[in-house]
PDB file of C-alpha atoms in Angstrom:
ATOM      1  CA  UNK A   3       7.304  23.848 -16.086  1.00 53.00           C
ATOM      2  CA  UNK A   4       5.488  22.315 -13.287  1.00 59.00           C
ATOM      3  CA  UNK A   5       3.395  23.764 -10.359  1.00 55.00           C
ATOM      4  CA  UNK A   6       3.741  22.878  -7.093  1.00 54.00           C
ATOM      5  CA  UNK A   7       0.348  21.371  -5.520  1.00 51.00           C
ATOM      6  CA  UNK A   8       1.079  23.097  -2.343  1.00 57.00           C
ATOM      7  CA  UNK A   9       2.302  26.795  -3.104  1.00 56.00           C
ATOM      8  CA  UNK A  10      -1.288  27.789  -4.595  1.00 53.00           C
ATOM      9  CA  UNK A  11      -4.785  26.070  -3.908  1.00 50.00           C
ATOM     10  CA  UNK A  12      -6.219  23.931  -7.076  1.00 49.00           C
ATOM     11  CA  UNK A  13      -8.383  26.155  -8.940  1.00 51.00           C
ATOM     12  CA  UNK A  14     -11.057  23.501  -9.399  1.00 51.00           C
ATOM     13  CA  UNK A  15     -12.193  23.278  -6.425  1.00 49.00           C
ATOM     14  CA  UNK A  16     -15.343  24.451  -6.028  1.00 53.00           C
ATOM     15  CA  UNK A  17     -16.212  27.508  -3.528  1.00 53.00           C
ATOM     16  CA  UNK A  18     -17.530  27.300  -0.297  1.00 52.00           C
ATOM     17  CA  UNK A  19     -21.610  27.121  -0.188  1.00 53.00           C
ATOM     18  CA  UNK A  20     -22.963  30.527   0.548  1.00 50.00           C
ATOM     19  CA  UNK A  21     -25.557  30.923   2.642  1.00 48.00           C
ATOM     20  CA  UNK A  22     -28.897  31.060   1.031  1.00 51.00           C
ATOM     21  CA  UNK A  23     -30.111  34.529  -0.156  1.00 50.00           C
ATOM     22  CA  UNK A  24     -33.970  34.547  -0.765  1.00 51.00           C
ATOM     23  CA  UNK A  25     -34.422  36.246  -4.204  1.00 57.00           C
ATOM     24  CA  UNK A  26     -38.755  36.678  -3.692  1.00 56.00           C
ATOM     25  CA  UNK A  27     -40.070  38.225  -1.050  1.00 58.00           C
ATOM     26  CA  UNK A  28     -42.055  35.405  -0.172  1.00 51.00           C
ATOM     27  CA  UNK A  29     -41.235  31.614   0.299  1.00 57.00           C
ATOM     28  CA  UNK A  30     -41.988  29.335  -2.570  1.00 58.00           C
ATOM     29  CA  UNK A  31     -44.400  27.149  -0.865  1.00 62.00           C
ATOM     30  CA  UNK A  32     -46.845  30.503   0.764  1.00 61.00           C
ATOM     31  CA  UNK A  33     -50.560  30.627  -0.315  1.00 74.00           C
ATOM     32  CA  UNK A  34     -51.808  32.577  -3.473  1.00 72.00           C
ATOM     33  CA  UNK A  35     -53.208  34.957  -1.190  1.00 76.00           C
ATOM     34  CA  UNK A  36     -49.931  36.254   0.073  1.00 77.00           C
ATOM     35  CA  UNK A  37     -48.198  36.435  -2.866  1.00 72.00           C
ATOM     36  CA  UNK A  38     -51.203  38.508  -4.104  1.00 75.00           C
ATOM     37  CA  UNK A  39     -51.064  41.245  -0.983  1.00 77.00           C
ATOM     38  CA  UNK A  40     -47.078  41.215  -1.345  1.00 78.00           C
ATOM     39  CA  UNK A  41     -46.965  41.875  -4.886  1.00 79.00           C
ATOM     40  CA  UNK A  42     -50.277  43.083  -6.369  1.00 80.00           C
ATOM     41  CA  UNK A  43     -51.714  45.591  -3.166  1.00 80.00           C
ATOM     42  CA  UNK A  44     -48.707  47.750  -3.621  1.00 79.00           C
ATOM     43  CA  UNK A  45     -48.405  47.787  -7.175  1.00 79.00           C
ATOM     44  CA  UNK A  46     -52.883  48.915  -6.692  1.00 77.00           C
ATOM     45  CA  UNK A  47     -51.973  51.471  -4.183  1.00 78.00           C
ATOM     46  CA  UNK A  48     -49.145  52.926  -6.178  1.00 78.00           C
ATOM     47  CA  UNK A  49     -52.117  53.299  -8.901  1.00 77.00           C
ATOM     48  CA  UNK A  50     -54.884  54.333  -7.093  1.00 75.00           C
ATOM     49  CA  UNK A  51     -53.939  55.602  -4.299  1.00 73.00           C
ATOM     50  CA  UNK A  52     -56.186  57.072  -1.942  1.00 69.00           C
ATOM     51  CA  UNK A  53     -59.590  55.567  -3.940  1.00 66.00           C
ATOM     52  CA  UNK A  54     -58.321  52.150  -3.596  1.00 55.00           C
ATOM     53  CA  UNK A  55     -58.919  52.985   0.551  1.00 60.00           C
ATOM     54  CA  UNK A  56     -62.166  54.165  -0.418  1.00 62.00           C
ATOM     55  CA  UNK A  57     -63.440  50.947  -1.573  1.00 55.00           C
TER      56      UNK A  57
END
């Protein structure tokens, strides 16, 4: 039983690129600092709360 090529598309081709979905919140090549007030200030503030404003 053979297939023909041109009723179905090959199945190993591979799919189209998709566009690029960042997975961090910040791009790989930003400065320490921001990756500390992105992450680590909300994760504080969830803790502390209003004494973390205080100091």
């Amino acid at each position: 039983m053979t297939v023909d090529p041109s009723s179905s598309p090959p199945s190993f081709l591979p799919s189209p690129p998709s566009p690029p979905s960042p997975s961090l919140p910040f791009p790989p090549h930003c400065s320490p600092r921001l990756i500390f007030k992105t992450l680590f200030l909300p994760i504080l503030d969830a803790f502390l709360g209003d004494f973390w404003r205080v100091i």
